[in-house]
Coordinates of C-alpha atoms in Angstrom, one line a residue:
X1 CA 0.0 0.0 0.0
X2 CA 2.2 2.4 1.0
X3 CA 4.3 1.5 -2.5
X4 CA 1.1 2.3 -4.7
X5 CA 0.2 5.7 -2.4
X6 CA 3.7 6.9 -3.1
X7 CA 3.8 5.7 -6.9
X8 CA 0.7 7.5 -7.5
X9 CA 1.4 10.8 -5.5
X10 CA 5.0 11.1 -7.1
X11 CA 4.2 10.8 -10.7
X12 CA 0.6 12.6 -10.2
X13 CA 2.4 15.2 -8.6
X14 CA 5.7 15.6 -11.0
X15 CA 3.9 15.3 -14.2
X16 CA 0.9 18.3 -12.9
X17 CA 4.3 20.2 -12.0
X18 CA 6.6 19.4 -15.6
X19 CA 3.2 20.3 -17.7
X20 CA 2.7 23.6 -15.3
X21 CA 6.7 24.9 -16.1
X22 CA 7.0 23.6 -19.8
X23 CA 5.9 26.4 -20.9
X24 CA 8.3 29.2 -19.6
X25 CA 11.7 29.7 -20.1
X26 CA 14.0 28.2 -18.9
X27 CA 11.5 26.1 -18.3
X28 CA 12.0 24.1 -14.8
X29 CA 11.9 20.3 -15.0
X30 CA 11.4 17.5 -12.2
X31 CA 13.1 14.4 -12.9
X32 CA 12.3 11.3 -12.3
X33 CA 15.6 11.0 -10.0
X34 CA 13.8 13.9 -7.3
X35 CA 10.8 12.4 -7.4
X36 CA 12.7 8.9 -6.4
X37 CA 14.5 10.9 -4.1
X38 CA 11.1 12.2 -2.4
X39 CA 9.5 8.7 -2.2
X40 CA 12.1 7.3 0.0
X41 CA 11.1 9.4 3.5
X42 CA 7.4 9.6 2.2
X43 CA 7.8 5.2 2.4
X44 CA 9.3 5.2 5.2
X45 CA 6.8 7.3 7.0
X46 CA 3.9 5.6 6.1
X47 CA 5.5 2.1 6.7
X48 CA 5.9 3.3 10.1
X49 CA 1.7 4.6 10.2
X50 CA 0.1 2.3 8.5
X51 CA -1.8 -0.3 10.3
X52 CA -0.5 -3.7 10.3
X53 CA -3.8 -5.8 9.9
X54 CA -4.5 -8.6 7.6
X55 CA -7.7 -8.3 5.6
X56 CA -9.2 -11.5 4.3
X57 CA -11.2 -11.6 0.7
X58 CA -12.8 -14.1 -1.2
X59 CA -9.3 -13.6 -3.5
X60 CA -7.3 -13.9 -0.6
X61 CA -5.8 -12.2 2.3
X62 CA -3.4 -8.9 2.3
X63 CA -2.2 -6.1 4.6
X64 CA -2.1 -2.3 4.2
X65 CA 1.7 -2.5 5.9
X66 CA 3.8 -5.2 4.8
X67 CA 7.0 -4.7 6.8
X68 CA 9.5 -2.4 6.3
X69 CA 10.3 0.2 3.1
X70 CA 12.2 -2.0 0.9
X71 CA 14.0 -1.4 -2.3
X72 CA 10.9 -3.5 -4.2
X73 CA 8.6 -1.2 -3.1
X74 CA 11.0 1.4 -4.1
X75 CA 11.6 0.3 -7.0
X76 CA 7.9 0.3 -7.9
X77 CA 7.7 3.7 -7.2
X78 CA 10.3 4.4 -9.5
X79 CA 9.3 2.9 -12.4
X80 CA 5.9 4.5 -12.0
X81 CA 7.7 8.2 -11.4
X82 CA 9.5 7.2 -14.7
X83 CA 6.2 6.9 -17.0
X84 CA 5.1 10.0 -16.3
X85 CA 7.5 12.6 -15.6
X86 CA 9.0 13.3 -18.3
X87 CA 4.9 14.1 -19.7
X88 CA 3.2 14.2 -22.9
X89 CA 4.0 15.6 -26.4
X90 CA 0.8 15.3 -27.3
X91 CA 0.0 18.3 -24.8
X92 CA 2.1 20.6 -26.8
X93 CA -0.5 19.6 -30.0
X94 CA -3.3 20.2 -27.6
X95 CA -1.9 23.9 -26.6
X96 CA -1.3 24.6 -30.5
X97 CA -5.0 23.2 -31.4
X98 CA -6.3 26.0 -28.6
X99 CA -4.2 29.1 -28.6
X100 CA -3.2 29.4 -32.3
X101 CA -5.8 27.9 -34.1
X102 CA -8.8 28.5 -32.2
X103 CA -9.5 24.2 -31.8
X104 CA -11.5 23.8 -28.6
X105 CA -13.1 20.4 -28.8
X106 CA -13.7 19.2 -25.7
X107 CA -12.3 16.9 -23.0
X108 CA -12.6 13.4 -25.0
X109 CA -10.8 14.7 -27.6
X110 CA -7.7 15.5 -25.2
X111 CA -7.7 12.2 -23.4
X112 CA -8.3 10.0 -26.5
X113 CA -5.7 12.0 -28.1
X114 CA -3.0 12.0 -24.8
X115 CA -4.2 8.3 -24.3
X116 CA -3.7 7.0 -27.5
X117 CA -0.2 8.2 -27.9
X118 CA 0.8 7.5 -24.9
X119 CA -0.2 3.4 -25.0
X120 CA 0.7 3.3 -28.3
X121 CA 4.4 4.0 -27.2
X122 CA 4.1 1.6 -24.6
X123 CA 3.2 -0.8 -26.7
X124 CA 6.3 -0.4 -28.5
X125 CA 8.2 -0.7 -25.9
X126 CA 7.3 -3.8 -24.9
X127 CA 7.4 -5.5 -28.3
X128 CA 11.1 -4.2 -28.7
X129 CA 11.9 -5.7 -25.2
X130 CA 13.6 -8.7 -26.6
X131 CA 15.9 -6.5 -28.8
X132 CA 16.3 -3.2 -26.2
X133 CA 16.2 -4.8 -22.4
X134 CA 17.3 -8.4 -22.2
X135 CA 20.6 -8.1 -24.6
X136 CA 23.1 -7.3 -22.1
X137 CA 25.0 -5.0 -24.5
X138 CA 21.6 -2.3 -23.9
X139 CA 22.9 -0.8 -20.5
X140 CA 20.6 2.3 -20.7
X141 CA 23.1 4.4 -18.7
X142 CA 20.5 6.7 -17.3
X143 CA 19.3 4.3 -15.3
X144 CA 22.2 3.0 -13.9
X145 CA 21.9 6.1 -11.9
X146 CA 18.6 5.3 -10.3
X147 CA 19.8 2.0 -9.8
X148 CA 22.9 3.5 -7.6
X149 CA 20.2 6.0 -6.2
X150 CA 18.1 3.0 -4.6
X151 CA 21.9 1.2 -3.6
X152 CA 22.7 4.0 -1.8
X153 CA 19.5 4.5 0.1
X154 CA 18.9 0.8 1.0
X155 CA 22.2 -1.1 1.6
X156 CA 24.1 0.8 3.7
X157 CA 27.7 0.5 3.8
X158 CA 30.3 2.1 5.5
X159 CA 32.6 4.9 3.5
X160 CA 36.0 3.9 2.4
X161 CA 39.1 5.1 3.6
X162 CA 39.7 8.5 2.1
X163 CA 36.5 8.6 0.2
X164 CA 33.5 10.7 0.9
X165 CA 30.1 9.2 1.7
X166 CA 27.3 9.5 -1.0
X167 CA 25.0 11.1 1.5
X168 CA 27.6 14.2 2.4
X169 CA 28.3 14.5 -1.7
X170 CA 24.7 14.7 -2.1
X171 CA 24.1 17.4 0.5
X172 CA 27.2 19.4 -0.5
X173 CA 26.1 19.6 -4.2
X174 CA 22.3 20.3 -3.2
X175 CA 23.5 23.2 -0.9
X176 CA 26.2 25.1 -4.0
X177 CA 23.4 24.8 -6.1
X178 CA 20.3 25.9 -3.9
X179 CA 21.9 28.5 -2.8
X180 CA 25.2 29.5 -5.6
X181 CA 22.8 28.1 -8.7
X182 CA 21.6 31.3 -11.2
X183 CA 19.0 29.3 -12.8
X184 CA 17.8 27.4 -10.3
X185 CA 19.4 28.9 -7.0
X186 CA 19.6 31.8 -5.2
X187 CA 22.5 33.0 -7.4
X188 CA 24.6 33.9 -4.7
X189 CA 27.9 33.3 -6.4
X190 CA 28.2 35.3 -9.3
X191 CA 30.7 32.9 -11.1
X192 CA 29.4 29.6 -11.0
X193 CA 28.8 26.3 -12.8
X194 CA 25.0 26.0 -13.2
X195 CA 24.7 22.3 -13.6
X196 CA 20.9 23.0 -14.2
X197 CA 21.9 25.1 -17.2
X198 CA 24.6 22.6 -17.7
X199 CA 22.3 19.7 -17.4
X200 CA 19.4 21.0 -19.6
X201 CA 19.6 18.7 -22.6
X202 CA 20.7 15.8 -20.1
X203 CA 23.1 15.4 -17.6
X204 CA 26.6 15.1 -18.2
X205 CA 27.8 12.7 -15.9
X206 CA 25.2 9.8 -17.0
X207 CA 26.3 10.0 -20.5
X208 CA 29.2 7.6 -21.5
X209 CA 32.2 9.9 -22.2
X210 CA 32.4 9.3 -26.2
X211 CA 29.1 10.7 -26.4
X212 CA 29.9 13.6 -24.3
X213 CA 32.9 14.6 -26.5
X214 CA 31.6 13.8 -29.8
X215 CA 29.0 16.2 -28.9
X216 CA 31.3 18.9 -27.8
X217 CA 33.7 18.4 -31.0
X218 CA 30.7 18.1 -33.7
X219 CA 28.0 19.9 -32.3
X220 CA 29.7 22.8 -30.3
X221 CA 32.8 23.4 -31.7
X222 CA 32.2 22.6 -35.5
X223 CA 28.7 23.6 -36.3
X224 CA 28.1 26.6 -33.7
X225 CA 31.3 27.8 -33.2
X226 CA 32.8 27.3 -35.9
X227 CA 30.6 26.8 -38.7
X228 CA 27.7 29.1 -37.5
X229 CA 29.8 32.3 -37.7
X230 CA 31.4 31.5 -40.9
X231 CA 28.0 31.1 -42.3
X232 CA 26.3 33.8 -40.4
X233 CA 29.2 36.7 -42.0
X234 CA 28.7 35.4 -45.4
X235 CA 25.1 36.0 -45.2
X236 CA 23.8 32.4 -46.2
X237 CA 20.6 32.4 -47.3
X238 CA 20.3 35.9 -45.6
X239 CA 20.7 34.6 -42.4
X240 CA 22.4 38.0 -41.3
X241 CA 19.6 40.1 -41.0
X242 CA 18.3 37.4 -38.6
X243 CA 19.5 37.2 -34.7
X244 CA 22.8 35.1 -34.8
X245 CA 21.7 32.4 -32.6
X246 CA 17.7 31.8 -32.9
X247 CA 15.0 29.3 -33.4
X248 CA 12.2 31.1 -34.5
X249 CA 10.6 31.7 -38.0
X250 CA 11.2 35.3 -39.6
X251 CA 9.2 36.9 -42.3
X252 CA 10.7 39.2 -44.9
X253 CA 11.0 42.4 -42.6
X254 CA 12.8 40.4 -39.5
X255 CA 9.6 39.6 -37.7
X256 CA 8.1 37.0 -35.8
X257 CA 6.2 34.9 -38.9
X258 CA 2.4 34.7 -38.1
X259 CA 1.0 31.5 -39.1
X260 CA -2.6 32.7 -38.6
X261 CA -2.3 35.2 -41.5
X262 CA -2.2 32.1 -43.9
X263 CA -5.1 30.2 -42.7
X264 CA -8.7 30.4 -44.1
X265 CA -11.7 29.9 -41.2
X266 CA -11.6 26.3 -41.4
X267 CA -8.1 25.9 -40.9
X268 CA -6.2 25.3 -43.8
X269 CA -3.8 26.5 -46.2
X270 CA -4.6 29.5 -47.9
X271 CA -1.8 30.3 -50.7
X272 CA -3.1 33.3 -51.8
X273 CA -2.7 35.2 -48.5
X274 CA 0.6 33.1 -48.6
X275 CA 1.8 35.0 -51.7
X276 CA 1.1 38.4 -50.3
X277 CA 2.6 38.0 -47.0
X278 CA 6.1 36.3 -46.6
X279 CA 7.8 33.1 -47.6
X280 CA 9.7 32.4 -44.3
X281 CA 13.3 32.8 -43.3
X282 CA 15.2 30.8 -40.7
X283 CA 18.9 31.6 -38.5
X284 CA 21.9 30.1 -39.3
X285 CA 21.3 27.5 -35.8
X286 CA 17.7 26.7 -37.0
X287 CA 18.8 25.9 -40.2
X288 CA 21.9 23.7 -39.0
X289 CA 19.5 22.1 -36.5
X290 CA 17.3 20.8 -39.2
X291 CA 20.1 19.9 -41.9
X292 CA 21.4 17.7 -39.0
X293 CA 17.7 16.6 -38.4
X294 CA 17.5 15.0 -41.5
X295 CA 21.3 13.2 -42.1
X296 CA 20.2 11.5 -38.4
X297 CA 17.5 10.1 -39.7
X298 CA 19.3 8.1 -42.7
X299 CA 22.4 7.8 -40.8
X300 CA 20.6 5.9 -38.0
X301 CA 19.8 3.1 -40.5
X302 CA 23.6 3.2 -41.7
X303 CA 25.1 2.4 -38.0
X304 CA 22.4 0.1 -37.1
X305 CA 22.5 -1.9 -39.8
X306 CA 26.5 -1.4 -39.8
X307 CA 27.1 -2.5 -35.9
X308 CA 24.0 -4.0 -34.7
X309 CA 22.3 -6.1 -37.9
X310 CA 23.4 -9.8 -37.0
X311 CA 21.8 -9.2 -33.2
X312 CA 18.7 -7.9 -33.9
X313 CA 18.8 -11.3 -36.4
X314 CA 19.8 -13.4 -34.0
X315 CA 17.2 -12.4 -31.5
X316 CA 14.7 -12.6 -34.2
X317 CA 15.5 -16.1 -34.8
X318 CA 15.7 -16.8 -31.5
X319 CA 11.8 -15.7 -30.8
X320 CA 10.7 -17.9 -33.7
X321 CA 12.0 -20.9 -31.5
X322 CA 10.5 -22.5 -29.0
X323 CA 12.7 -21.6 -26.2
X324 CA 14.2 -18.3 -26.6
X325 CA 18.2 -17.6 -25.4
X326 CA 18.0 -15.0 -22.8
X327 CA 21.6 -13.6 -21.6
X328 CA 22.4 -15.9 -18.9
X329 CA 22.1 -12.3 -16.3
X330 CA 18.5 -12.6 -17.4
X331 CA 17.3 -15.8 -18.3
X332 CA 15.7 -17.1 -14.5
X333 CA 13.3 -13.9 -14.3
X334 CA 12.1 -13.1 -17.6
X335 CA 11.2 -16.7 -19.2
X336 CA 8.5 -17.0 -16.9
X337 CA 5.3 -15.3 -18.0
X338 CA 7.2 -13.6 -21.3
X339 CA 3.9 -14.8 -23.1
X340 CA 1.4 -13.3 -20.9
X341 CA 3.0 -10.1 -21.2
X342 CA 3.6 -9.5 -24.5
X343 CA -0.7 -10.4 -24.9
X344 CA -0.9 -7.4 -22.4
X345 CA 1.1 -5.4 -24.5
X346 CA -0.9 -6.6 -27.5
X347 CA -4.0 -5.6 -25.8
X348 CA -3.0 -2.1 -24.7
X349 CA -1.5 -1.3 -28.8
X350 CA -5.3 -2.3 -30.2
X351 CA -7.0 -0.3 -27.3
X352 CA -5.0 2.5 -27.9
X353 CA -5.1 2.2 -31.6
X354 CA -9.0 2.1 -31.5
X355 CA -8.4 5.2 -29.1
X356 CA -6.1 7.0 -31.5
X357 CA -8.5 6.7 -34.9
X358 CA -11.8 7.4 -32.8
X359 CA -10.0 10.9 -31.6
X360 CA -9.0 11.2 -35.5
X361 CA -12.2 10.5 -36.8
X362 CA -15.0 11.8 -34.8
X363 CA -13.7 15.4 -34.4
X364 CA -13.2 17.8 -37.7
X365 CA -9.6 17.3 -37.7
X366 CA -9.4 16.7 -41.6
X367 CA -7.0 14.3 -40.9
X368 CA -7.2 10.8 -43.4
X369 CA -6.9 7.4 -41.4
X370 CA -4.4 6.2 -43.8
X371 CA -2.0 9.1 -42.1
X372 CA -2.4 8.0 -38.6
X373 CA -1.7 4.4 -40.2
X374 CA 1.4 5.7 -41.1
X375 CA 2.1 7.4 -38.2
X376 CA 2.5 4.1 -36.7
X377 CA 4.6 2.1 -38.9
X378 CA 7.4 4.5 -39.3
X379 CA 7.0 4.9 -35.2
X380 CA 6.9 1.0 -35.3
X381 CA 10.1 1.0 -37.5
X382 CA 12.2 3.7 -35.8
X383 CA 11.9 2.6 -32.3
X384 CA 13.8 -0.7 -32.3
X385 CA 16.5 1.9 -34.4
X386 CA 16.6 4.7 -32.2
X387 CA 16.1 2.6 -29.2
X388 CA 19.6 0.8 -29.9
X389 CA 21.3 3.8 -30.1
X390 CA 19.8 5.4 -27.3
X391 CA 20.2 2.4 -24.6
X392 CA 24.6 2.5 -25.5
X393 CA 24.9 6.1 -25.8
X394 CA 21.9 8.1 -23.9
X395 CA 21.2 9.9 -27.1
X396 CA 17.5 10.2 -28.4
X397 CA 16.9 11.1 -31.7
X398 CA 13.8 12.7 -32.2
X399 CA 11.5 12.3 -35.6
X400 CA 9.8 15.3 -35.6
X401 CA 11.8 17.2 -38.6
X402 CA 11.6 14.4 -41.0
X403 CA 7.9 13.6 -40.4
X404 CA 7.0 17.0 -40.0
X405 CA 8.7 17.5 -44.0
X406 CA 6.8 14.3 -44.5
X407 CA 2.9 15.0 -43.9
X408 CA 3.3 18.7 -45.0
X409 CA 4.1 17.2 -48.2
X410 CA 1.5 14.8 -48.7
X411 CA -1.0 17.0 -47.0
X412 CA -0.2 20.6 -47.8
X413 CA -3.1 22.3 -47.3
X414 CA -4.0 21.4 -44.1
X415 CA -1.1 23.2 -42.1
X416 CA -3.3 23.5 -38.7
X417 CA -3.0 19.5 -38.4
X418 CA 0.1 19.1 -39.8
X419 CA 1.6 20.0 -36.5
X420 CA -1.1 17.8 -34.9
X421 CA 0.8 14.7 -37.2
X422 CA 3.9 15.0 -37.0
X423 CA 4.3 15.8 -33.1
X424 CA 1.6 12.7 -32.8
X425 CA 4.8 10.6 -34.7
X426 CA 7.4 12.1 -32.4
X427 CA 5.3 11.1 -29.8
X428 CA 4.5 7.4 -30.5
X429 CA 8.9 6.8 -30.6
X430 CA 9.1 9.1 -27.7
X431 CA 7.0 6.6 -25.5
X432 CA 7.8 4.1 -26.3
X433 CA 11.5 5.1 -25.0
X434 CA 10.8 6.3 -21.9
X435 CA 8.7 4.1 -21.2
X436 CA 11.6 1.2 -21.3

């Protein structure tokens, strides 16, 4: 009990708290690692309160209070803090529909649409277990640090010679930042290392260290400070009458572009108002951001089938047997009951599925059923792809430029739900990763 009361107040609470500060800048984000941290004192409490009695069913008995906080119930919590802190994409659509394009449709639209995606990503997830969890290769360093995290708070072990306790290196970090941090202190220190400004793409020290420094070679020193500036002075694609280093959309006299000026009543494209207003211009950084966008996409395929093509073959062959080879780590807790799990996860994709066209097709969203259909294969395809790459290297690569080129292209009049697409195709890879 007191696992499930925890679970459900730390991810209700961190995912009300993430969608509340998404939208301000720099936006402040809980992790799952906080709320992990919270649940440990909020177990032990109510281990200590709860009443002890056994209740007997017609199912069987159980107790409110087990025993003591263990790191099972711990790790419950956990896992439940994971699904939902890091929140929904399909949020962002929703805030779009309402603010820029005047979509209010009710609440049934917004669950089917945050449920559907959701699921459907979790159902991914656990149809790529085979080739993303149970190969020992697929450490997924960010969560060796919540593994360390629940270590440290559970087993108890005295400090080594010369070596400080994790408890004191905790409480000496927490204190320089609360109270030295700019962004997220009290900025008392004027020169300081903000590791939430440091962290805010992802934390630095759960990244293996090739990653780390082929993304400060490539991405900071070649292409912004290097290339940026080179490209910025020669006036590419008149990129120096834009703000150096930007990410918004320009019109022809250095403005904010206003989408709504191309849009007729209903919502779509409207090219003659298009002709008379602006063809849009983008800063050097945005346009780097999506020239890179789109050589990740094919150069995922490239590595994976370069480095990883004979395992994802060999576990493919090994499902089509009758007894599957686990990695020995592996093999005593997950045969059992692999079945009756992946018919769970079968169950949830067709709910969610159902979920995803009802939300589609009931509402005016002029959106075809043959796009959502292809929302989810190239979802289904990229997943197992981006999921390799991301459980070695703690690297996601999102799919938002290259489906976002992709449906305004087959649909381009209908620019209000082309945002609605493609972020519903970021989405569906997106859950399913986080939810592993």
């Amino acid at each position: 009990m007191s696992s499930i009361c925890c679970g459900v107040e730390d991810h209700t609470l961190s995912s009300l708290l993430n969608l509340f500060f998404c939208y301000r800048y720099p936006s402040v984000f809980i992790s799952s690692l906080a709320a992990q941290l919270v649940a440990f004192p909020l177990g032990v409490f109510l281990a200590k309160i709860l009443p002890t009695q056994v209740f007997s069913t017609p199912l069987g008995s159980f107790t409110l209070n087990p025993g003591p906080f263990n790191i099972k119930e711990h790790t419950m919590i956990t896992v439940m803090a994971n699904l939902t802190a890091g929140g929904a994409f399909a949020t962002e659509v929703l805030a779009v529909q309402h603010f820029h394009y005047g979509q209010r449709w009710g609440a049934g639209y917004q669950i089917l649409i945050v449920m559907s995606t959701q699921l459907i990503g979790f159902s991914y997830a656990g149809f790529c277990r085979r080739w993303l969890v149970w190969p020992e290769a697929m450490i997924w360093p960010a969560d060796l640090v919540q593994t360390a995290l629940l270590s440290t708070l559970h087993h108890k072990q005295r400090a080594e010679s010369g070596r400080m306790r994790r408890e004191k290196f905790f409480l000496i970090a927490f204190i320089g930042n609360q109270f030295f941090g700019v962004t997220s202190g009290l900025g008392m220190g004027v020169l300081t290392f903000d590791w939430s400004q440091i962290s805010f793409n992802g934390s630095l020290l759960v990244n293996p260290w090739f990653t780390d420094a082929q993304n400060l070679l490539s991405l900071v020193f070649f292409f912004f400070w290097f290339l940026t500036p080179i490209l910025y002075y020669a006036n590419y694609k008149y990129g120096a009458y834009l703000p150096m280093l930007n990410y918004h959309v320009f019109e022809r006299f250095g403005e904010r572009y206003a989408v709504k000026a191309l849009l007729t009543p209903d919502g779509t494209f409207d090219a003659t108002a298009y002709n008379g207003y602006s063809q849009q211009y983008l800063p050097i950084p945005f346009m780097l951001a999506y020239g890179l966008s789109f050589a990740t996409v094919t150069a995922i395929l490239v590595h994976v089938f370069l480095y990883f093509r004979h395992d994802i073959v060999r576990q493919i062959k090994s499902s089509l047997q009758e007894r599957a080879r686990y990695p020995r780590a592996s093999r005593g807790s997950l045969q059992g009951g692999s079945q009756l799990v992946s018919r769970w996860y079968l169950a949830v994709f067709l709910v969610s599925v159902a979920m995803g066209f009802a939300a589609t097709l009931a509402w005016p969203t002029h959106h075809p059923a043959w796009a959502l259909f292809l929302a989810l294969v190239i979802a289904a395809v990229y997943t197992l792809l981006i999921g390799v790459i991301q459980a070695i290297t703690n690297q996601q690569v999102g799919l938002n430029v290259i489906t976002r080129f992709n449906i305004g292209d087959m649909l381009p009049a209908r620019t209000s739900r082309r945002h609605d697409d493609l972020q519903d195709l970021r989405l569906h890879y997106h859950g399913s990763g986080s939810h592993l």
